[in-house]
């Protein structure tokens, strides 16, 4: 057998982000450098580490603003704006990017590198002397990861080349071409089905972070939901998009895809709950803590698949105000703040005037002016805050830090001369919208000035998403039947909101579900892809941005600060529904045709 060398394997395996304990776990030890494939799979311990190291290729979606563009999608959605200027999401929002300068390494090359390793693993693990049941489990992990990395490609580029075997350096890459979207989705679903047969539904605490059947069921649910959605299902803009041989890459509309997605989501929910997964609730069932702690209680009962990141400081630093040593960079948009419901479930703002001013639903009790006379009875906010932040739904208080909010024992001051204000933040260390991200942050166990951080995970799949996947797909195929209400209302009830009104039409329920996804899944890398798969990004992303007037204000009750103020405009064109493929990739593989309109 020709020997193939694995270069830099030590560097890959020493990265400990996937380890179950994030201190000592299954990535701690590494084989010697320059082991051949034959050497790696001759011994059980080396084969395991080869598979385990592949988890390090999972995207670091917790890094919203890293310059390589690891996760520009949150900042390029209508969830957030970044304070820092040199970030790829700004270029996406301004339309100043294309095939010659897209960060293709992060989103094209790295997934394919991972897929190659996984193919090498499944092609060679048969030769490893070890327990056959353990071997089956490892193969199940590899099949899930193959499906996941292919899905990461499909959600961004649409149809991509399916790589189901390991390429060698002397292979002719000029013959590589894109498979059809249907082939891609079926391949991903097939990998999930294979993984479900081989993997357990849960793993012991020491193995948290490894793939399970629950993760595979969740991936299949999401992939089939995307396949059924308007972007990929009968999109007229892509009807004539063909490869170099004239093969149509996108399918005609098929209404049965919604039923297939509903069935997959239902299976995910039923099997996960049978294995003990639940919508998370805090010990005291407080609605704010119910939501907040999903992201601070690592690997809790709602989490279906998450990546361990060790003592990871980036997100805590990015969301923390400059007054406590943070970077004040992760800034929720005013439009998202407006989207949160009132405590009774009513809608506070129904739209906007041409000058960006809100159209207020007076029946909701929402007030844009004045200040709260009393604190919230459960302590969600203190007296004296602006009325626009009072009496909002619990998820708002778990997600957004606003002017006057209590945070780490003190009241935040976003007005210009305040502790968090623009006048104190130098060039970039201040919120550009008058808000900072609170979701994901650990208020009690992190002290930035002392350099004290905590173990972090990034959640890829959780049960609440599966509830909303099921509700959306079922509504599209059967209308707002009882099961649709049941699953949306369960998510709302966990966060202290009343159920949806009865008697909604299919179209009304569709809008309610889309709203629920926007709030429940905010900042979790869903909104960018949801607005694209629904074909509504031309409305949600081609917008003028507004925030509070951060340029003025000398006190909490300075009315000038609370004037909605224009920040900038964003650009969105039809070509932006899919990412461009890096031109260097096309130069090497000319049969890989560029995406439409680029």
C-alpha positions in Angstrom: 0.0 0.0 0.0 1.3 3.4 -1.0 2.1 5.4 2.2 0.4 8.8 2.6 1.7 11.1 5.2 -0.4 13.3 7.6 1.3 16.6 8.0 1.1 18.7 11.1 -1.1 16.1 12.9 0.3 17.1 16.2 -0.8 20.7 15.8 -4.3 19.6 15.0 -4.6 17.2 17.8 -3.2 19.4 20.5 -6.1 21.8 20.0 -8.3 20.9 23.0 -11.5 22.7 22.1 -13.5 19.5 21.7 -12.4 17.8 24.9 -15.3 16.9 27.2 -13.8 18.6 30.2 -12.0 21.4 28.2 -9.1 20.7 30.5 -8.2 17.0 30.2 -10.1 15.0 27.7 -10.0 13.1 24.5 -7.7 15.5 22.6 -4.9 15.7 25.2 -2.5 13.3 23.8 -1.1 13.2 20.2 0.7 10.6 18.1 4.2 11.3 16.8 4.5 13.4 13.7 4.7 12.0 10.2 2.7 8.8 11.0 1.5 7.2 7.8 -2.2 6.3 7.3 -1.2 2.7 7.8 0.5 3.6 11.2 -2.5 5.6 12.4 -5.1 2.9 11.8 -2.9 0.1 13.0 -3.5 1.2 16.6 -6.8 2.0 18.3 -5.5 5.1 20.2 -4.2 6.8 17.1 -7.3 6.0 15.1 -9.5 7.6 17.8 -7.3 10.7 17.9 -7.5 11.0 14.2 -11.3 11.1 14.3 -11.4 13.3 17.4 -9.1 15.9 15.8 -11.7 16.4 13.1 -14.1 18.0 15.6 -11.7 20.9 15.6 -12.8 21.7 12.0 -16.3 22.6 13.3 -17.0 26.3 12.7 -16.2 28.6 15.6 -19.6 30.4 15.3 -19.1 32.0 18.7 -16.6 34.3 17.0 -19.0 36.8 15.3 -16.3 39.3 14.3 -13.0 37.5 13.8 -11.3 39.1 10.8 -11.0 35.8 8.8 -14.8 35.8 8.7 -15.4 32.7 10.8 -19.0 33.8 11.5 -19.9 37.0 9.7 -23.6 35.9 9.5 -24.8 37.3 12.8 -23.4 40.8 11.9 -24.8 40.5 8.4 -28.3 39.8 9.6 -30.8 42.3 11.0 -29.9 41.1 14.5 -26.7 43.1 15.0 -24.2 45.7 14.0 -20.5 45.6 14.9 -18.6 48.5 16.5 -15.3 47.5 15.0 -14.8 48.7 11.4 -12.5 46.1 9.9 -14.9 43.1 9.9 -16.2 41.1 7.0 -19.8 41.5 7.9 -19.5 45.2 7.1 -18.3 44.4 3.6 -21.3 42.0 3.2 -23.7 44.7 4.4 -22.1 47.3 2.1 -22.0 45.0 -0.9 -18.3 45.5 -1.4 -17.3 41.8 -1.8 -17.2 39.1 -4.4 -15.6 36.0 -5.7 -12.1 37.4 -5.7 -12.1 38.4 -2.0 -14.5 36.1 -0.2 -13.1 34.2 2.8 -13.4 30.9 1.0 -10.9 29.2 3.2 -13.2 29.4 6.3 -16.3 28.3 4.5 -15.3 26.2 1.5 -11.8 24.8 2.1 -12.0 23.9 5.8 -15.2 21.9 5.5 -13.7 19.9 2.6 -10.5 19.3 4.5 -12.6 17.9 7.3 -14.6 15.8 4.9 -11.4 14.3 3.4 -10.2 13.3 6.9 -13.6 11.7 7.6 -13.5 9.8 4.4 -10.0 8.6 5.2 -11.3 7.5 8.6 -14.2 5.4 7.3 -12.1 3.9 4.5 -9.4 2.8 6.9 -11.0 2.1 10.3 -12.0 -1.4 9.1 -8.3 -2.4 9.5 -8.0 -1.2 13.1 -7.9 -4.1 15.7 -10.5 -3.0 18.3 -13.9 -3.7 19.8 -16.4 -3.8 16.9 -19.2 -2.0 18.8 -16.9 0.9 19.6 -15.8 0.9 16.0 -19.5 1.2 14.9 -19.9 4.2 17.2 -16.9 5.9 15.7 -18.2 5.3 12.2 -21.5 6.8 13.2 -19.7 9.9 14.5 -17.9 10.2 11.2 -21.1 9.8 9.1 -22.8 12.5 11.1 -19.8 14.9 10.7 -19.7 14.2 6.9 -23.4 15.2 6.8 -22.8 18.3 8.9 -19.9 19.6 6.9 -21.8 19.1 3.7 -24.7 20.9 5.2 -22.5 23.9 6.2 -21.5 24.1 2.5 -25.1 23.8 1.1 -26.6 26.4 3.4 -24.2 28.9 2.1 -23.5 28.0 -1.5 -26.5 25.8 -2.5 -25.5 22.8 -4.7 -21.9 21.8 -4.0 -19.7 18.8 -5.0 -20.4 15.8 -2.9 -17.2 14.2 -1.7 -17.9 10.7 -0.6 -14.3 9.3 -0.9 -10.8 10.6 -0.1 -9.1 12.5 -2.9 -5.4 12.0 -3.3 -2.9 14.8 -4.3 -2.5 13.4 -7.8 -6.2 13.3 -8.5 -7.5 15.5 -11.3 -9.4 18.3 -9.5 -10.3 19.9 -12.8 -13.0 17.2 -13.2 -14.8 18.2 -9.9 -18.2 19.6 -10.4 -21.3 20.5 -8.4 -24.0 17.9 -7.6 -27.6 18.9 -7.8 -29.3 20.3 -4.7 -31.5 17.3 -4.4 -28.5 15.0 -4.5 -26.8 17.1 -1.8 -29.8 17.0 0.5 -30.3 13.3 0.0 -26.7 12.7 0.7 -26.8 14.7 4.0 -30.1 12.9 5.0 -28.5 9.6 4.2 -25.5 10.3 6.4 -27.8 11.2 9.2 -29.8 8.0 8.8 -26.6 6.0 8.9 -25.5 7.8 12.0 -28.8 7.3 13.8 -28.4 3.6 13.4 -24.9 3.5 14.8 -24.9 6.1 17.6 -26.5 6.3 21.0 -29.0 9.0 21.8 -26.9 10.3 24.7 -23.4 10.0 25.9 -21.8 10.1 29.4 -20.6 13.4 30.8 -17.0 12.7 29.9 -17.9 12.5 26.2 -20.2 15.5 25.9 -19.4 17.3 22.6 -19.2 14.0 20.6 -21.9 13.3 18.1 -25.1 11.4 19.1 -28.1 10.0 17.3 -30.0 13.1 18.7 -27.6 15.4 16.9 -28.0 13.4 13.6 -31.8 13.6 13.9 -31.6 17.4 14.5 -29.3 17.9 11.5 -31.7 15.9 9.2 -34.6 18.0 10.4 -32.8 21.3 9.6 -31.4 20.1 6.3 -34.9 19.0 5.1 -36.4 22.2 6.3 -34.0 24.2 4.2 -34.6 22.0 1.2 -38.4 22.6 1.5 -38.0 26.4 1.8 -38.5 28.9 -1.1 -34.8 29.6 -1.7 -34.2 26.0 -2.6 -37.7 24.6 -3.5 -38.8 25.8 -7.0 -37.1 29.2 -6.8 -37.8 30.8 -10.2 -34.6 32.8 -10.2 -32.6 29.5 -10.2 -34.9 27.5 -12.6 -32.5 27.8 -15.5 -29.2 27.6 -13.5 -27.2 24.7 -15.0 -23.8 23.3 -14.7 -21.2 23.1 -17.5 -23.0 20.0 -18.9 -26.5 21.5 -18.9 -27.7 19.7 -15.8 -30.2 21.8 -13.7 -28.8 22.2 -10.3 -32.0 23.3 -8.5 -35.3 21.4 -8.4 -38.8 22.3 -9.4 -41.3 23.0 -6.6 -42.3 19.9 -4.6 -44.8 20.5 -1.9 -44.1 17.0 -0.4 -40.7 18.4 0.8 -42.6 20.2 3.6 -44.1 16.9 4.7 -40.7 15.3 4.6 -39.3 18.1 6.8 -42.2 17.8 9.2 -41.7 14.1 9.6 -38.0 14.5 10.2 -38.6 17.2 12.9 -41.3 15.1 14.6 -38.9 12.1 14.7 -36.2 14.4 16.2 -38.5 15.6 18.9 -40.1 12.3 19.8 -36.8 10.3 19.9 -35.0 13.1 21.8 -37.7 13.5 24.4 -37.8 9.7 24.8 -34.1 9.8 25.6 -34.6 12.5 28.2 -34.0 15.8 26.4 -36.4 18.6 27.4 -36.9 22.3 26.9 -34.7 23.7 29.6 -36.2 25.3 32.7 -34.2 26.8 35.6 -34.6 25.6 39.1 -37.1 28.3 40.1 -38.8 28.3 36.6 -38.2 32.0 36.3 -38.9 32.9 32.6 -35.7 35.1 32.3 -33.5 32.5 33.8 -35.2 29.7 31.8 -33.9 31.3 28.7 -30.7 32.8 29.9 -29.3 29.7 31.4 -29.8 27.6 28.2 -26.5 29.2 27.1 -24.6 29.3 30.4 -25.5 25.8 31.8 -23.2 23.7 29.6 -24.7 20.6 27.9 -28.0 21.0 29.7 -31.0 18.8 28.9 -32.1 21.0 25.8 -28.7 20.8 24.0 -28.6 18.2 21.2 -25.1 19.1 19.9 -22.6 21.7 21.0 -18.9 22.3 20.7 -16.7 22.7 23.7 -14.5 25.7 23.5 -12.5 25.7 26.7 -12.0 28.9 28.7 -13.0 31.1 25.8 -13.0 34.8 26.4 -13.8 36.4 23.0 -17.6 36.6 23.2 -17.5 37.8 26.8 -15.0 40.5 25.8 -17.0 41.5 22.7 -20.3 41.9 24.5 -18.9 43.5 27.7 -19.0 47.3 28.0 -15.7 49.3 27.9 -16.3 50.4 31.5 -15.5 46.9 32.7 -12.6 46.3 30.3 -14.7 44.9 27.4 -14.8 45.9 23.8 -18.4 47.1 23.4 -18.6 45.6 20.0 -21.7 43.3 19.7 -24.6 45.7 19.3 -28.2 44.6 18.8 -30.1 46.6 16.3 -33.0 48.8 17.2 -35.2 46.8 14.9 -34.6 43.7 17.0 -35.3 45.5 20.2 -38.6 46.7 18.7 -39.5 43.1 17.7 -39.7 41.8 21.3 -43.3 41.5 22.4 -44.8 43.1 25.5 -45.2 40.9 28.6 -48.8 40.1 27.7 -47.7 38.9 24.2 -49.0 42.0 22.3 -47.0 43.5 19.5 -45.6 47.0 20.4 -44.5 48.2 17.0 -46.2 47.2 13.7 -43.9 49.0 11.2 -42.0 52.1 10.4 -42.5 55.5 8.7 -40.2 56.5 5.9 -38.0 58.4 8.4 -37.5 55.4 10.5 -39.9 56.3 13.3 -42.0 53.5 14.7 -45.7 52.9 14.1 -46.8 52.1 17.7 -49.6 49.7 18.5 -51.3 51.8 21.2 -53.4 48.9 22.3 -50.2 47.1 23.5 -49.5 49.8 26.1 -46.0 50.4 24.7 -44.7 53.9 25.3 -41.7 55.5 23.5 -41.4 58.3 26.0 -41.3 58.7 29.7 -39.7 56.6 32.5 -40.9 53.6 34.6 -42.1 54.7 38.0 -41.6 51.2 39.5 -39.1 48.4 39.3 -40.3 45.0 37.9 -41.7 42.9 40.7 -39.3 40.0 39.8 -36.3 42.3 39.4 -36.1 42.3 35.6 -35.5 46.0 35.5 -35.1 48.9 38.0 -37.3 51.9 38.4 -36.4 54.9 36.2 -35.6 53.2 33.0 -37.2 54.5 29.8 -40.7 53.2 29.3 -39.8 51.7 25.9 -37.8 49.0 27.9 -40.4 48.4 30.5 -43.0 45.6 30.6 -41.3 43.7 27.7 -41.3 39.9 27.3 -38.7 38.0 29.5 -36.5 37.0 26.6 -35.7 40.7 26.0 -34.2 41.0 29.4 -32.2 37.9 28.9 -30.8 39.0 25.5 -30.2 42.8 25.4 -28.3 45.2 27.6 -29.9 48.6 27.3 -29.5 52.0 28.9 -30.3 51.7 32.6 -30.2 47.9 32.7 -28.6 46.2 35.8 -25.5 44.3 34.8 -22.9 42.8 37.1 -24.1 44.8 40.1 -24.4 48.2 38.5 -26.6 50.2 36.1 -25.4 50.6 32.6 -24.8 54.1 31.2 -24.9 54.2 27.4 -25.6 57.9 27.1 -22.6 59.9 25.7 -21.0 61.0 28.9 -21.9 57.8 30.8 -19.5 55.0 31.8 -20.3 53.1 28.6 -20.8 56.1 26.5 -19.2 57.1 23.2 -17.1 59.8 24.9 -15.4 57.2 27.0 -14.8 54.6 24.3 -12.1 56.0 22.1 -12.2 55.0 18.4 -14.2 51.8 18.5 -14.9 50.7 22.1 -18.5 51.9 22.4 -21.8 50.6 21.3 -22.9 52.1 18.0 -26.6 51.4 18.6 -26.9 52.1 22.4 -27.3 48.4 23.1 -25.0 45.5 23.9 -25.5 41.7 23.7 -26.4 40.0 26.9 -27.4 36.6 25.6 -24.6 33.9 26.1 -22.9 36.1 28.7 -22.2 34.7 32.2 -23.1 37.6 34.5 -22.1 35.8 37.7 -18.9 33.9 37.0 -17.0 36.2 34.7 -14.8 39.2 35.8 -13.1 40.8 32.8 -10.9 43.1 34.8 -9.5 40.2 36.8 -9.2 38.0 33.7 -11.6 35.4 35.1 -13.6 33.6 32.4 -15.5 30.3 32.3 -15.8 27.2 30.1 -17.8 27.9 27.0 -19.8 25.9 24.5 -21.4 26.9 21.3 -24.7 25.3 20.6 -25.4 24.0 17.1 -28.6 22.2 17.8 -31.2 22.5 20.6 -34.6 21.1 21.1 -36.5 24.5 20.8 -35.3 24.8 17.2 -36.8 21.3 16.5 -40.1 22.5 17.9 -40.1 25.5 15.6 -38.9 23.4 12.6 -41.8 21.1 13.1 -44.3 23.9 13.5 -43.1 25.6 10.4 -43.1 22.5 8.2 -46.4 21.2 9.5 -48.1 24.6 9.0 -46.9 24.7 5.4 -48.3 21.2 4.6 -51.4 21.0 6.8 -52.1 24.6 8.0 -52.3 25.7 11.7 -53.4 22.4 13.1 -53.3 21.7 16.8 -49.7 20.3 16.8 -48.5 23.6 15.3 -50.0 25.6 18.1 -48.7 23.0 20.7 -45.1 23.3 19.7 -44.9 27.1 19.2 -46.8 27.7 22.5 -44.4 25.3 24.4 -41.5 27.5 23.4 -43.4 30.7 24.4 -44.6 29.2 27.7 -41.1 28.4 28.8 -40.3 32.1 28.5 -43.5 33.3 30.3 -45.5 34.3 27.3 -49.2 33.4 26.6 -50.1 31.1 23.7 -50.8 32.4 20.2 -54.4 33.5 19.5 -56.6 30.8 18.1 -58.1 30.9 14.6 -55.0 32.1 12.8 -54.8 31.4 9.0 -51.9 29.5 7.5 -50.4 32.8 6.4 -50.8 34.4 9.8 -49.3 31.4 11.5 -46.4 31.5 9.1 -45.6 35.0 10.2 -46.0 34.1 13.8 -43.5 31.2 13.5 -41.1 33.4 11.6 -41.3 36.0 14.4 -40.8 33.3 17.0 -37.7 32.0 15.3 -36.3 35.5 15.1 -36.7 36.0 18.9 -36.0 32.5 20.3 -33.0 31.8 18.0 -31.6 35.3 17.9 -27.8 35.6 17.5 -27.5 31.8 17.1 -26.6 32.0 13.3 -30.2 31.3 12.3 -31.5 34.7 11.3 -29.2 35.2 8.3 -30.1 31.9 6.8 -33.7 32.0 7.7 -34.3 35.3 5.9 -32.6 33.9 2.8 -34.3 30.6 2.7 -37.6 32.4 3.1 -36.6 34.8 0.3 -37.3 37.9 2.4 -33.8 39.2 2.8 -34.4 42.0 0.3 -36.8 43.4 3.0 -34.9 42.5 6.1 -31.4 43.4 4.9 -31.8 46.3 2.5 -32.7 48.7 5.3 -31.7 51.9 7.1 -30.2 51.2 10.5 -31.3 53.2 13.6 -30.3 53.2 17.2 -30.3 55.5 20.2 -28.6 58.9 19.9 -25.2 57.9 21.3 -23.7 61.3 20.5 -25.6 63.1 23.2 -26.9 62.6 26.8 -25.7 63.4 30.3 -28.0 61.2 32.5 -30.3 58.3 32.5 -33.3 60.5 32.0 -31.8 62.7 29.3 -34.6 62.6 26.6 -32.1 63.4 23.8 -30.4 60.1 24.1 -33.6 58.2 23.4 -34.2 59.8 20.0 -34.0 57.2 17.2 -31.0 58.2 15.2 -29.9 57.1 11.7 -26.8 55.0 11.7 -26.2 53.7 8.2 -27.9 52.0 5.2 -27.3 48.4 4.2 -27.1 47.0 0.7 -28.7 43.8 -0.5 -28.9 42.4 -4.1 -30.4 39.2 -5.5 -27.0 37.6 -5.9 -26.5 37.8 -2.1 -29.0 35.0 -1.4 -26.1 32.6 -2.0 -22.4 33.2 -1.4 -20.0 33.4 -4.3 -17.6 30.6 -4.7 -14.0 31.7 -4.3 -12.5 32.4 -7.7 -9.4 30.4 -6.9 -11.6 27.3 -6.5 -13.1 27.8 -9.9 -9.6 28.3 -11.4 -8.6 24.9 -10.1 -11.9 23.2 -10.9 -13.4 25.1 -13.8 -16.4 22.7 -14.0 -17.6 24.2 -10.7 -19.8 26.9 -12.1 -20.2 30.2 -10.2 -23.4 30.9 -8.3 -26.2 32.9 -10.1 -25.8 36.7 -10.6 -22.1 36.8 -9.4 
